[in-house]
């Protein structure tokens, strides 16, 4: 009998449908349908809003659909959350029962920086490839679908990976649990809460635009206790010529309990006066303190796009994924950037506020 390790290699390296089904039965307590249910639950947790799985093999089926953006989310989560298994995706061949078969990802043989991910092919979706490259401490994930051959999917993926590395930067914005500002709290045991990001925060932006971006911190007003740690209280937006280039949710870095009866009553009166005589409180800044400065990418020359495929840049700090599958998708391509560890300096975000 085949081991779990052999089945995983057979599924990843040789695209073995029988291996995928066997693993699905094991994970689904003997039921492929139960595992498919788990797949869809994980897809929802990942934010894969346009994905629905009908099977673990990726074979075409009515309602079995996804998008390149969703598959980029899945790919990035697999790399981030399953580092123990990710090296399997870079294995160039696998021998079982004295039969050796090569990995169908041709980029593994052509580019030493490429270490994954997965090929796929169906009549309806064409030849597809989710690829990943790590170069100079930075990882890029690309997804290309709808090509006409194994050669075409490899060539277009290579172009897209190179273009994404040249055309976008992924600077580190803030450290985990670093307070970037404080927000006024009403009806709480304390009158302010620190806000920032629970995890190290990176953002992907077009190359050479970091120093021309204006960071704006928007907070939801009024902020009322109780507040839980991790509760979303606003957004940090990077603006260029009144256009939002990128944005990230900011959260409470500590909990705030309700205040005493007297303090809650007093703040209710204050809020009533502000609303009645001072206009909507939602139009007033939450804090007069400017958030800490966020770093920007270094200025390096950028090349023109190497691929004419449709593309999409996105940040890749996503929750856990458990499985991958090919699916029927519109012809498109996507590039998603993983974090870089190269910070620089940038202007401090201005404080602003927005109504809920």
PDB file of C-alpha atoms in Angstrom, residues 2-312:
ATOM      1  CA  UNK A   2       1.047   3.588  -0.667  1.00  0.00           C
ATOM      2  CA  UNK A   3       2.103   5.781   2.239  1.00  0.00           C
ATOM      3  CA  UNK A   4       0.612   9.218   2.888  1.00  0.00           C
ATOM      4  CA  UNK A   5       3.928  10.717   1.775  1.00  0.00           C
ATOM      5  CA  UNK A   6       3.755   8.817  -1.531  1.00  0.00           C
ATOM      6  CA  UNK A   7       0.148   9.895  -2.078  1.00  0.00           C
ATOM      7  CA  UNK A   8       0.995  13.553  -1.491  1.00  0.00           C
ATOM      8  CA  UNK A   9       3.909  13.347  -3.917  1.00  0.00           C
ATOM      9  CA  UNK A  10       1.748  11.528  -6.453  1.00  0.00           C
ATOM     10  CA  UNK A  11      -0.902  14.238  -6.207  1.00  0.00           C
ATOM     11  CA  UNK A  12       1.481  17.216  -6.276  1.00  0.00           C
ATOM     12  CA  UNK A  13       4.201  16.032  -8.665  1.00  0.00           C
ATOM     13  CA  UNK A  14       2.264  13.749 -10.998  1.00  0.00           C
ATOM     14  CA  UNK A  15      -1.234  15.270 -10.688  1.00  0.00           C
ATOM     15  CA  UNK A  16      -2.611  11.894  -9.655  1.00  0.00           C
ATOM     16  CA  UNK A  17      -6.404  12.037  -9.346  1.00  0.00           C
ATOM     17  CA  UNK A  18      -6.472   8.654  -7.607  1.00  0.00           C
ATOM     18  CA  UNK A  19      -4.045   9.980  -4.986  1.00  0.00           C
ATOM     19  CA  UNK A  20      -6.232  13.061  -4.444  1.00  0.00           C
ATOM     20  CA  UNK A  21      -9.336  10.919  -3.949  1.00  0.00           C
ATOM     21  CA  UNK A  22      -7.584   8.542  -1.547  1.00  0.00           C
ATOM     22  CA  UNK A  23      -6.318  11.429   0.569  1.00  0.00           C
ATOM     23  CA  UNK A  24      -9.763  13.066   0.486  1.00  0.00           C
ATOM     24  CA  UNK A  25     -11.390   9.886   1.776  1.00  0.00           C
ATOM     25  CA  UNK A  26      -8.882   9.706   4.614  1.00  0.00           C
ATOM     26  CA  UNK A  27      -9.364  13.357   5.594  1.00  0.00           C
ATOM     27  CA  UNK A  28     -13.132  13.121   5.216  1.00  0.00           C
ATOM     28  CA  UNK A  29     -13.541  10.084   7.498  1.00  0.00           C
ATOM     29  CA  UNK A  30     -14.145   7.819   4.533  1.00  0.00           C
ATOM     30  CA  UNK A  31     -16.257  10.312   2.568  1.00  0.00           C
ATOM     31  CA  UNK A  32     -15.044  12.372  -0.401  1.00  0.00           C
ATOM     32  CA  UNK A  33     -18.171  14.514  -0.056  1.00  0.00           C
ATOM     33  CA  UNK A  34     -17.258  15.351   3.541  1.00  0.00           C
ATOM     34  CA  UNK A  35     -13.782  16.430   2.468  1.00  0.00           C
ATOM     35  CA  UNK A  36     -15.246  18.605  -0.303  1.00  0.00           C
ATOM     36  CA  UNK A  37     -17.361  20.252   2.376  1.00  0.00           C
ATOM     37  CA  UNK A  38     -14.168  20.942   4.330  1.00  0.00           C
ATOM     38  CA  UNK A  39     -12.574  22.380   1.177  1.00  0.00           C
ATOM     39  CA  UNK A  40     -15.413  24.874   0.748  1.00  0.00           C
ATOM     40  CA  UNK A  41     -15.301  25.832   4.418  1.00  0.00           C
ATOM     41  CA  UNK A  42     -11.564  26.552   4.142  1.00  0.00           C
ATOM     42  CA  UNK A  43     -12.115  28.518   0.926  1.00  0.00           C
ATOM     43  CA  UNK A  44     -14.619  30.707   2.760  1.00  0.00           C
ATOM     44  CA  UNK A  45     -12.189  31.281   5.648  1.00  0.00           C
ATOM     45  CA  UNK A  46      -9.513  32.321   3.149  1.00  0.00           C
ATOM     46  CA  UNK A  47     -11.789  34.902   1.557  1.00  0.00           C
ATOM     47  CA  UNK A  48     -12.105  32.968  -1.715  1.00  0.00           C
ATOM     48  CA  UNK A  49     -15.427  34.612  -2.515  1.00  0.00           C
ATOM     49  CA  UNK A  50     -15.793  33.311  -6.060  1.00  0.00           C
ATOM     50  CA  UNK A  51     -14.819  29.685  -5.485  1.00  0.00           C
ATOM     51  CA  UNK A  52     -16.900  26.546  -5.054  1.00  0.00           C
ATOM     52  CA  UNK A  53     -15.449  23.027  -5.105  1.00  0.00           C
ATOM     53  CA  UNK A  54     -17.378  19.951  -6.185  1.00  0.00           C
ATOM     54  CA  UNK A  55     -14.493  17.476  -6.015  1.00  0.00           C
ATOM     55  CA  UNK A  56     -10.866  17.174  -4.828  1.00  0.00           C
ATOM     56  CA  UNK A  57      -9.417  16.463  -8.276  1.00  0.00           C
ATOM     57  CA  UNK A  58     -10.194  19.684 -10.122  1.00  0.00           C
ATOM     58  CA  UNK A  59     -12.006  17.866 -12.937  1.00  0.00           C
ATOM     59  CA  UNK A  60     -14.671  19.954 -14.663  1.00  0.00           C
ATOM     60  CA  UNK A  61     -18.133  19.889 -13.129  1.00  0.00           C
ATOM     61  CA  UNK A  62     -21.145  22.214 -13.153  1.00  0.00           C
ATOM     62  CA  UNK A  63     -20.656  24.720 -10.355  1.00  0.00           C
ATOM     63  CA  UNK A  64     -17.007  23.751  -9.759  1.00  0.00           C
ATOM     64  CA  UNK A  65     -15.480  27.195 -10.264  1.00  0.00           C
ATOM     65  CA  UNK A  66     -12.783  29.576  -9.065  1.00  0.00           C
ATOM     66  CA  UNK A  67     -10.867  32.667 -10.176  1.00  0.00           C
ATOM     67  CA  UNK A  68      -7.174  33.493 -10.542  1.00  0.00           C
ATOM     68  CA  UNK A  69      -7.450  35.905  -7.610  1.00  0.00           C
ATOM     69  CA  UNK A  70      -8.878  33.194  -5.348  1.00  0.00           C
ATOM     70  CA  UNK A  71      -6.260  30.672  -6.438  1.00  0.00           C
ATOM     71  CA  UNK A  72      -3.536  33.232  -5.679  1.00  0.00           C
ATOM     72  CA  UNK A  73      -4.959  33.525  -2.153  1.00  0.00           C
ATOM     73  CA  UNK A  74      -4.940  29.744  -1.802  1.00  0.00           C
ATOM     74  CA  UNK A  75      -1.389  29.451  -3.132  1.00  0.00           C
ATOM     75  CA  UNK A  76      -0.038  32.116  -0.793  1.00  0.00           C
ATOM     76  CA  UNK A  77      -1.769  30.537   2.209  1.00  0.00           C
ATOM     77  CA  UNK A  78      -0.374  27.103   1.355  1.00  0.00           C
ATOM     78  CA  UNK A  79       3.165  28.501   1.256  1.00  0.00           C
ATOM     79  CA  UNK A  80       2.761  30.486   4.467  1.00  0.00           C
ATOM     80  CA  UNK A  81       0.890  27.965   6.602  1.00  0.00           C
ATOM     81  CA  UNK A  82       2.318  24.629   5.456  1.00  0.00           C
ATOM     82  CA  UNK A  83       6.098  25.142   5.248  1.00  0.00           C
ATOM     83  CA  UNK A  84       6.672  21.479   6.133  1.00  0.00           C
ATOM     84  CA  UNK A  85       4.971  20.303   2.949  1.00  0.00           C
ATOM     85  CA  UNK A  86       5.826  23.127   0.572  1.00  0.00           C
ATOM     86  CA  UNK A  87       9.222  21.635  -0.493  1.00  0.00           C
ATOM     87  CA  UNK A  88       7.282  18.791  -2.149  1.00  0.00           C
ATOM     88  CA  UNK A  89       6.190  21.270  -4.831  1.00  0.00           C
ATOM     89  CA  UNK A  90       9.805  21.775  -5.958  1.00  0.00           C
ATOM     90  CA  UNK A  91      10.581  18.061  -6.461  1.00  0.00           C
ATOM     91  CA  UNK A  92      11.321  17.551 -10.159  1.00  0.00           C
ATOM     92  CA  UNK A  93      10.376  13.873 -10.412  1.00  0.00           C
ATOM     93  CA  UNK A  94       8.887  11.029  -8.381  1.00  0.00           C
ATOM     94  CA  UNK A  95       9.421   7.295  -8.739  1.00  0.00           C
ATOM     95  CA  UNK A  96       6.767   4.802  -7.633  1.00  0.00           C
ATOM     96  CA  UNK A  97       6.499   1.111  -8.541  1.00  0.00           C
ATOM     97  CA  UNK A  98       9.711   1.541 -10.554  1.00  0.00           C
ATOM     98  CA  UNK A  99       8.015   4.135 -12.748  1.00  0.00           C
ATOM     99  CA  UNK A 100       9.528   7.620 -12.662  1.00  0.00           C
ATOM    100  CA  UNK A 101       7.517  10.596 -13.832  1.00  0.00           C
ATOM    101  CA  UNK A 102       8.623  14.257 -14.100  1.00  0.00           C
ATOM    102  CA  UNK A 103       6.972  17.249 -12.528  1.00  0.00           C
ATOM    103  CA  UNK A 104       4.866  18.992 -15.193  1.00  0.00           C
ATOM    104  CA  UNK A 105       5.889  22.449 -13.972  1.00  0.00           C
ATOM    105  CA  UNK A 106       8.509  23.277 -16.616  1.00  0.00           C
ATOM    106  CA  UNK A 107       9.678  26.388 -14.739  1.00  0.00           C
ATOM    107  CA  UNK A 108      11.325  24.139 -12.133  1.00  0.00           C
ATOM    108  CA  UNK A 109      13.842  23.133 -14.808  1.00  0.00           C
ATOM    109  CA  UNK A 110      14.353  26.617 -16.257  1.00  0.00           C
ATOM    110  CA  UNK A 111      14.487  29.055 -13.350  1.00  0.00           C
ATOM    111  CA  UNK A 112      16.393  28.212 -10.147  1.00  0.00           C
ATOM    112  CA  UNK A 113      14.281  30.773  -8.256  1.00  0.00           C
ATOM    113  CA  UNK A 114      11.025  28.907  -8.968  1.00  0.00           C
ATOM    114  CA  UNK A 115      10.072  26.320  -6.328  1.00  0.00           C
ATOM    115  CA  UNK A 116       6.410  25.564  -7.070  1.00  0.00           C
ATOM    116  CA  UNK A 117       3.510  25.333  -7.320  1.00  0.00           C
ATOM    117  CA  UNK A 118       0.956  23.296  -9.279  1.00  0.00           C
ATOM    118  CA  UNK A 119      -0.083  22.571 -12.823  1.00  0.00           C
ATOM    119  CA  UNK A 120      -3.576  21.730 -14.029  1.00  0.00           C
ATOM    120  CA  UNK A 121      -5.413  20.944 -17.254  1.00  0.00           C
ATOM    121  CA  UNK A 122      -9.015  20.384 -18.293  1.00  0.00           C
ATOM    122  CA  UNK A 123     -10.748  20.765 -21.655  1.00  0.00           C
ATOM    123  CA  UNK A 124     -12.799  23.709 -20.404  1.00  0.00           C
ATOM    124  CA  UNK A 125     -10.046  25.583 -18.519  1.00  0.00           C
ATOM    125  CA  UNK A 126      -7.058  24.828 -20.748  1.00  0.00           C
ATOM    126  CA  UNK A 127      -3.497  24.519 -19.444  1.00  0.00           C
ATOM    127  CA  UNK A 128      -3.026  26.269 -16.099  1.00  0.00           C
ATOM    128  CA  UNK A 129      -0.154  26.947 -13.720  1.00  0.00           C
ATOM    129  CA  UNK A 130       0.128  28.439 -10.243  1.00  0.00           C
ATOM    130  CA  UNK A 131       3.828  29.273  -9.947  1.00  0.00           C
ATOM    131  CA  UNK A 132       5.985  30.751  -7.199  1.00  0.00           C
ATOM    132  CA  UNK A 133       9.408  32.344  -7.286  1.00  0.00           C
ATOM    133  CA  UNK A 134      11.627  33.554  -4.455  1.00  0.00           C
ATOM    134  CA  UNK A 135      14.290  36.046  -5.421  1.00  0.00           C
ATOM    135  CA  UNK A 136      16.335  38.454  -3.280  1.00  0.00           C
ATOM    136  CA  UNK A 137      14.312  37.571  -0.180  1.00  0.00           C
ATOM    137  CA  UNK A 138      10.975  38.296  -1.866  1.00  0.00           C
ATOM    138  CA  UNK A 139       8.381  35.761  -2.968  1.00  0.00           C
ATOM    139  CA  UNK A 140       5.972  36.180  -5.889  1.00  0.00           C
ATOM    140  CA  UNK A 141       3.002  33.944  -6.689  1.00  0.00           C
ATOM    141  CA  UNK A 142       1.488  33.958 -10.190  1.00  0.00           C
ATOM    142  CA  UNK A 143      -1.569  32.189 -11.568  1.00  0.00           C
ATOM    143  CA  UNK A 144      -2.018  31.710 -15.324  1.00  0.00           C
ATOM    144  CA  UNK A 145      -4.995  29.867 -16.807  1.00  0.00           C
ATOM    145  CA  UNK A 146      -6.549  29.224 -20.187  1.00  0.00           C
ATOM    146  CA  UNK A 147      -3.386  28.697 -22.239  1.00  0.00           C
ATOM    147  CA  UNK A 148      -3.133  26.237 -25.122  1.00  0.00           C
ATOM    148  CA  UNK A 149      -0.151  24.102 -24.118  1.00  0.00           C
ATOM    149  CA  UNK A 150       2.290  23.184 -21.371  1.00  0.00           C
ATOM    150  CA  UNK A 151       4.891  25.377 -23.056  1.00  0.00           C
ATOM    151  CA  UNK A 152       2.571  28.387 -23.235  1.00  0.00           C
ATOM    152  CA  UNK A 153       1.610  28.221 -19.569  1.00  0.00           C
ATOM    153  CA  UNK A 154       5.270  28.013 -18.543  1.00  0.00           C
ATOM    154  CA  UNK A 155       6.340  30.871 -20.804  1.00  0.00           C
ATOM    155  CA  UNK A 156       3.528  33.204 -19.738  1.00  0.00           C
ATOM    156  CA  UNK A 157       4.066  32.366 -16.066  1.00  0.00           C
ATOM    157  CA  UNK A 158       7.767  33.169 -16.364  1.00  0.00           C
ATOM    158  CA  UNK A 159       6.984  36.529 -17.943  1.00  0.00           C
ATOM    159  CA  UNK A 160       4.420  37.350 -15.289  1.00  0.00           C
ATOM    160  CA  UNK A 161       6.734  36.459 -12.396  1.00  0.00           C
ATOM    161  CA  UNK A 162       9.519  38.637 -13.800  1.00  0.00           C
ATOM    162  CA  UNK A 163       7.161  41.540 -14.441  1.00  0.00           C
ATOM    163  CA  UNK A 164       5.696  41.383 -10.925  1.00  0.00           C
ATOM    164  CA  UNK A 165       9.196  41.502  -9.400  1.00  0.00           C
ATOM    165  CA  UNK A 166      10.123  44.512 -11.524  1.00  0.00           C
ATOM    166  CA  UNK A 167       6.863  46.467 -11.409  1.00  0.00           C
ATOM    167  CA  UNK A 168       5.825  46.148  -7.747  1.00  0.00           C
ATOM    168  CA  UNK A 169       7.338  46.583  -4.290  1.00  0.00           C
ATOM    169  CA  UNK A 170       6.210  44.972  -1.031  1.00  0.00           C
ATOM    170  CA  UNK A 171       7.593  47.122   1.796  1.00  0.00           C
ATOM    171  CA  UNK A 172       7.069  46.414   5.471  1.00  0.00           C
ATOM    172  CA  UNK A 173       4.705  48.962   6.985  1.00  0.00           C
ATOM    173  CA  UNK A 174       4.673  48.175  10.697  1.00  0.00           C
ATOM    174  CA  UNK A 175       5.774  45.565  13.202  1.00  0.00           C
ATOM    175  CA  UNK A 176       3.273  43.294  14.896  1.00  0.00           C
ATOM    176  CA  UNK A 177       1.446  44.960  17.805  1.00  0.00           C
ATOM    177  CA  UNK A 178       3.159  48.292  17.159  1.00  0.00           C
ATOM    178  CA  UNK A 179       0.903  51.214  18.124  1.00  0.00           C
ATOM    179  CA  UNK A 180       0.597  53.622  15.206  1.00  0.00           C
ATOM    180  CA  UNK A 181      -1.865  55.938  16.958  1.00  0.00           C
ATOM    181  CA  UNK A 182      -4.489  56.219  19.685  1.00  0.00           C
ATOM    182  CA  UNK A 183      -8.238  56.599  19.238  1.00  0.00           C
ATOM    183  CA  UNK A 184     -10.596  58.366  21.620  1.00  0.00           C
ATOM    184  CA  UNK A 185     -12.880  55.890  23.442  1.00  0.00           C
ATOM    185  CA  UNK A 186     -16.267  56.803  24.868  1.00  0.00           C
ATOM    186  CA  UNK A 187     -17.991  55.013  27.771  1.00  0.00           C
ATOM    187  CA  UNK A 188     -14.830  53.058  28.599  1.00  0.00           C
ATOM    188  CA  UNK A 189     -12.726  52.346  31.669  1.00  0.00           C
ATOM    189  CA  UNK A 190      -9.991  54.334  29.873  1.00  0.00           C
ATOM    190  CA  UNK A 191     -10.435  57.148  27.384  1.00  0.00           C
ATOM    191  CA  UNK A 192      -8.177  55.913  24.560  1.00  0.00           C
ATOM    192  CA  UNK A 193      -7.101  52.700  22.838  1.00  0.00           C
ATOM    193  CA  UNK A 194      -3.920  51.925  20.897  1.00  0.00           C
ATOM    194  CA  UNK A 195      -4.455  50.932  17.286  1.00  0.00           C
ATOM    195  CA  UNK A 196      -2.202  49.148  14.811  1.00  0.00           C
ATOM    196  CA  UNK A 197      -1.797  45.688  13.294  1.00  0.00           C
ATOM    197  CA  UNK A 198      -1.777  42.304  15.043  1.00  0.00           C
ATOM    198  CA  UNK A 199       0.700  40.818  12.533  1.00  0.00           C
ATOM    199  CA  UNK A 200       3.711  42.251  10.751  1.00  0.00           C
ATOM    200  CA  UNK A 201       2.141  44.314   8.006  1.00  0.00           C
ATOM    201  CA  UNK A 202       3.332  44.495   4.416  1.00  0.00           C
ATOM    202  CA  UNK A 203       1.657  46.127   1.473  1.00  0.00           C
ATOM    203  CA  UNK A 204       2.121  45.724  -2.265  1.00  0.00           C
ATOM    204  CA  UNK A 205       2.270  48.909  -4.334  1.00  0.00           C
ATOM    205  CA  UNK A 206       3.408  49.862  -7.857  1.00  0.00           C
ATOM    206  CA  UNK A 207       7.172  50.259  -8.080  1.00  0.00           C
ATOM    207  CA  UNK A 208       8.722  53.665  -7.458  1.00  0.00           C
ATOM    208  CA  UNK A 209       5.499  55.173  -6.052  1.00  0.00           C
ATOM    209  CA  UNK A 210       6.214  54.843  -2.317  1.00  0.00           C
ATOM    210  CA  UNK A 211       7.507  58.386  -1.799  1.00  0.00           C
ATOM    211  CA  UNK A 212       4.614  59.948  -3.705  1.00  0.00           C
ATOM    212  CA  UNK A 213       1.932  58.163  -1.674  1.00  0.00           C
ATOM    213  CA  UNK A 214       0.042  59.971   1.079  1.00  0.00           C
ATOM    214  CA  UNK A 215      -0.912  57.740   4.033  1.00  0.00           C
ATOM    215  CA  UNK A 216      -4.313  58.531   5.582  1.00  0.00           C
ATOM    216  CA  UNK A 217      -5.612  56.951   8.774  1.00  0.00           C
ATOM    217  CA  UNK A 218      -9.402  56.707   8.860  1.00  0.00           C
ATOM    218  CA  UNK A 219     -11.210  55.589  11.994  1.00  0.00           C
ATOM    219  CA  UNK A 220     -14.828  54.711  12.629  1.00  0.00           C
ATOM    220  CA  UNK A 221     -16.491  57.270  14.933  1.00  0.00           C
ATOM    221  CA  UNK A 222     -17.546  57.270  17.667  1.00  0.00           C
ATOM    222  CA  UNK A 223     -15.583  54.405  19.240  1.00  0.00           C
ATOM    223  CA  UNK A 224     -17.611  52.961  22.112  1.00  0.00           C
ATOM    224  CA  UNK A 225     -16.550  50.550  24.848  1.00  0.00           C
ATOM    225  CA  UNK A 226     -16.400  47.639  25.322  1.00  0.00           C
ATOM    226  CA  UNK A 227     -13.639  47.012  22.778  1.00  0.00           C
ATOM    227  CA  UNK A 228     -11.968  43.671  22.179  1.00  0.00           C
ATOM    228  CA  UNK A 229      -8.336  43.257  21.176  1.00  0.00           C
ATOM    229  CA  UNK A 230      -8.217  42.735  17.401  1.00  0.00           C
ATOM    230  CA  UNK A 231     -11.466  44.619  16.767  1.00  0.00           C
ATOM    231  CA  UNK A 232     -11.343  46.575  13.497  1.00  0.00           C
ATOM    232  CA  UNK A 233     -11.478  50.303  14.188  1.00  0.00           C
ATOM    233  CA  UNK A 234     -10.568  51.789  10.828  1.00  0.00           C
ATOM    234  CA  UNK A 235      -8.290  51.680   7.799  1.00  0.00           C
ATOM    235  CA  UNK A 236      -4.852  52.904   6.811  1.00  0.00           C
ATOM    236  CA  UNK A 237      -5.051  54.068   3.189  1.00  0.00           C
ATOM    237  CA  UNK A 238      -2.205  54.916   0.827  1.00  0.00           C
ATOM    238  CA  UNK A 239      -3.375  57.646  -1.554  1.00  0.00           C
ATOM    239  CA  UNK A 240      -1.969  58.923  -4.845  1.00  0.00           C
ATOM    240  CA  UNK A 241      -3.722  61.834  -6.550  1.00  0.00           C
ATOM    241  CA  UNK A 242      -6.935  61.191  -4.572  1.00  0.00           C
ATOM    242  CA  UNK A 243      -6.903  57.540  -5.601  1.00  0.00           C
ATOM    243  CA  UNK A 244      -6.593  54.687  -3.092  1.00  0.00           C
ATOM    244  CA  UNK A 245      -3.563  52.621  -4.140  1.00  0.00           C
ATOM    245  CA  UNK A 246      -3.706  50.206  -1.185  1.00  0.00           C
ATOM    246  CA  UNK A 247      -5.376  49.911   2.196  1.00  0.00           C
ATOM    247  CA  UNK A 248      -5.222  47.815   5.379  1.00  0.00           C
ATOM    248  CA  UNK A 249      -7.575  47.430   8.334  1.00  0.00           C
ATOM    249  CA  UNK A 250      -6.278  48.797  11.649  1.00  0.00           C
ATOM    250  CA  UNK A 251      -7.345  47.092  14.856  1.00  0.00           C
ATOM    251  CA  UNK A 252      -7.409  47.651  18.598  1.00  0.00           C
ATOM    252  CA  UNK A 253      -4.170  46.424  20.166  1.00  0.00           C
ATOM    253  CA  UNK A 254      -5.699  46.116  23.625  1.00  0.00           C
ATOM    254  CA  UNK A 255      -9.112  45.528  25.139  1.00  0.00           C
ATOM    255  CA  UNK A 256     -11.109  48.287  26.797  1.00  0.00           C
ATOM    256  CA  UNK A 257     -13.821  47.423  29.300  1.00  0.00           C
ATOM    257  CA  UNK A 258     -16.939  49.469  29.921  1.00  0.00           C
ATOM    258  CA  UNK A 259     -16.546  52.333  32.341  1.00  0.00           C
ATOM    259  CA  UNK A 260     -18.557  53.049  35.435  1.00  0.00           C
ATOM    260  CA  UNK A 261     -22.200  54.065  35.321  1.00  0.00           C
ATOM    261  CA  UNK A 262     -21.189  57.682  35.895  1.00  0.00           C
ATOM    262  CA  UNK A 263     -18.587  57.731  33.097  1.00  0.00           C
ATOM    263  CA  UNK A 264     -20.979  56.077  30.630  1.00  0.00           C
ATOM    264  CA  UNK A 265     -23.689  58.577  31.485  1.00  0.00           C
ATOM    265  CA  UNK A 266     -21.303  61.508  31.177  1.00  0.00           C
ATOM    266  CA  UNK A 267     -20.011  60.337  27.770  1.00  0.00           C
ATOM    267  CA  UNK A 268     -23.608  59.858  26.582  1.00  0.00           C
ATOM    268  CA  UNK A 269     -24.254  63.501  27.407  1.00  0.00           C
ATOM    269  CA  UNK A 270     -21.026  64.568  25.676  1.00  0.00           C
ATOM    270  CA  UNK A 271     -21.924  62.625  22.544  1.00  0.00           C
ATOM    271  CA  UNK A 272     -25.430  64.104  22.536  1.00  0.00           C
ATOM    272  CA  UNK A 273     -24.050  67.635  22.690  1.00  0.00           C
ATOM    273  CA  UNK A 274     -21.478  66.913  19.977  1.00  0.00           C
ATOM    274  CA  UNK A 275     -24.138  65.445  17.687  1.00  0.00           C
ATOM    275  CA  UNK A 276     -26.747  68.103  18.405  1.00  0.00           C
ATOM    276  CA  UNK A 277     -24.613  71.253  18.382  1.00  0.00           C
ATOM    277  CA  UNK A 278     -21.382  70.222  16.728  1.00  0.00           C
ATOM    278  CA  UNK A 279     -22.637  68.267  13.722  1.00  0.00           C
ATOM    279  CA  UNK A 280     -22.019  64.599  13.080  1.00  0.00           C
ATOM    280  CA  UNK A 281     -19.210  63.279  15.241  1.00  0.00           C
ATOM    281  CA  UNK A 282     -18.297  60.981  12.355  1.00  0.00           C
ATOM    282  CA  UNK A 283     -16.799  64.004  10.575  1.00  0.00           C
ATOM    283  CA  UNK A 284     -14.261  64.689  13.329  1.00  0.00           C
ATOM    284  CA  UNK A 285     -10.769  63.191  13.632  1.00  0.00           C
ATOM    285  CA  UNK A 286     -10.466  60.424  16.203  1.00  0.00           C
ATOM    286  CA  UNK A 287      -7.060  61.589  17.384  1.00  0.00           C
ATOM    287  CA  UNK A 288      -4.902  64.666  17.054  1.00  0.00           C
ATOM    288  CA  UNK A 289      -1.795  62.457  17.207  1.00  0.00           C
ATOM    289  CA  UNK A 290      -0.227  61.528  13.889  1.00  0.00           C
ATOM    290  CA  UNK A 291       0.455  57.802  13.487  1.00  0.00           C
ATOM    291  CA  UNK A 292       4.030  56.614  13.381  1.00  0.00           C
ATOM    292  CA  UNK A 293       5.759  56.838  10.041  1.00  0.00           C
ATOM    293  CA  UNK A 294       5.483  53.847   7.731  1.00  0.00           C
ATOM    294  CA  UNK A 295       8.406  52.717   5.547  1.00  0.00           C
ATOM    295  CA  UNK A 296       8.389  52.976   1.763  1.00  0.00           C
ATOM    296  CA  UNK A 297      10.190  51.001  -0.943  1.00  0.00           C
ATOM    297  CA  UNK A 298      13.611  52.040  -2.141  1.00  0.00           C
ATOM    298  CA  UNK A 299      13.820  53.791  -5.513  1.00  0.00           C
ATOM    299  CA  UNK A 300      15.033  51.362  -8.160  1.00  0.00           C
ATOM    300  CA  UNK A 301      14.458  51.456 -11.923  1.00  0.00           C
ATOM    301  CA  UNK A 302      11.443  49.459 -13.099  1.00  0.00           C
ATOM    302  CA  UNK A 303      11.084  47.675 -16.411  1.00  0.00           C
ATOM    303  CA  UNK A 304       8.000  47.576 -18.590  1.00  0.00           C
ATOM    304  CA  UNK A 305       5.711  44.566 -18.149  1.00  0.00           C
ATOM    305  CA  UNK A 306       7.160  41.428 -19.734  1.00  0.00           C
ATOM    306  CA  UNK A 307       3.740  39.797 -20.131  1.00  0.00           C
ATOM    307  CA  UNK A 308       0.622  41.012 -21.891  1.00  0.00           C
ATOM    308  CA  UNK A 309      -1.591  38.748 -19.791  1.00  0.00           C
ATOM    309  CA  UNK A 310      -4.144  40.440 -17.549  1.00  0.00           C
ATOM    310  CA  UNK A 311      -2.602  40.896 -14.116  1.00  0.00           C
ATOM    311  CA  UNK A 312      -3.483  41.775 -10.563  1.00  0.00           C
TER     312      UNK A 312
END
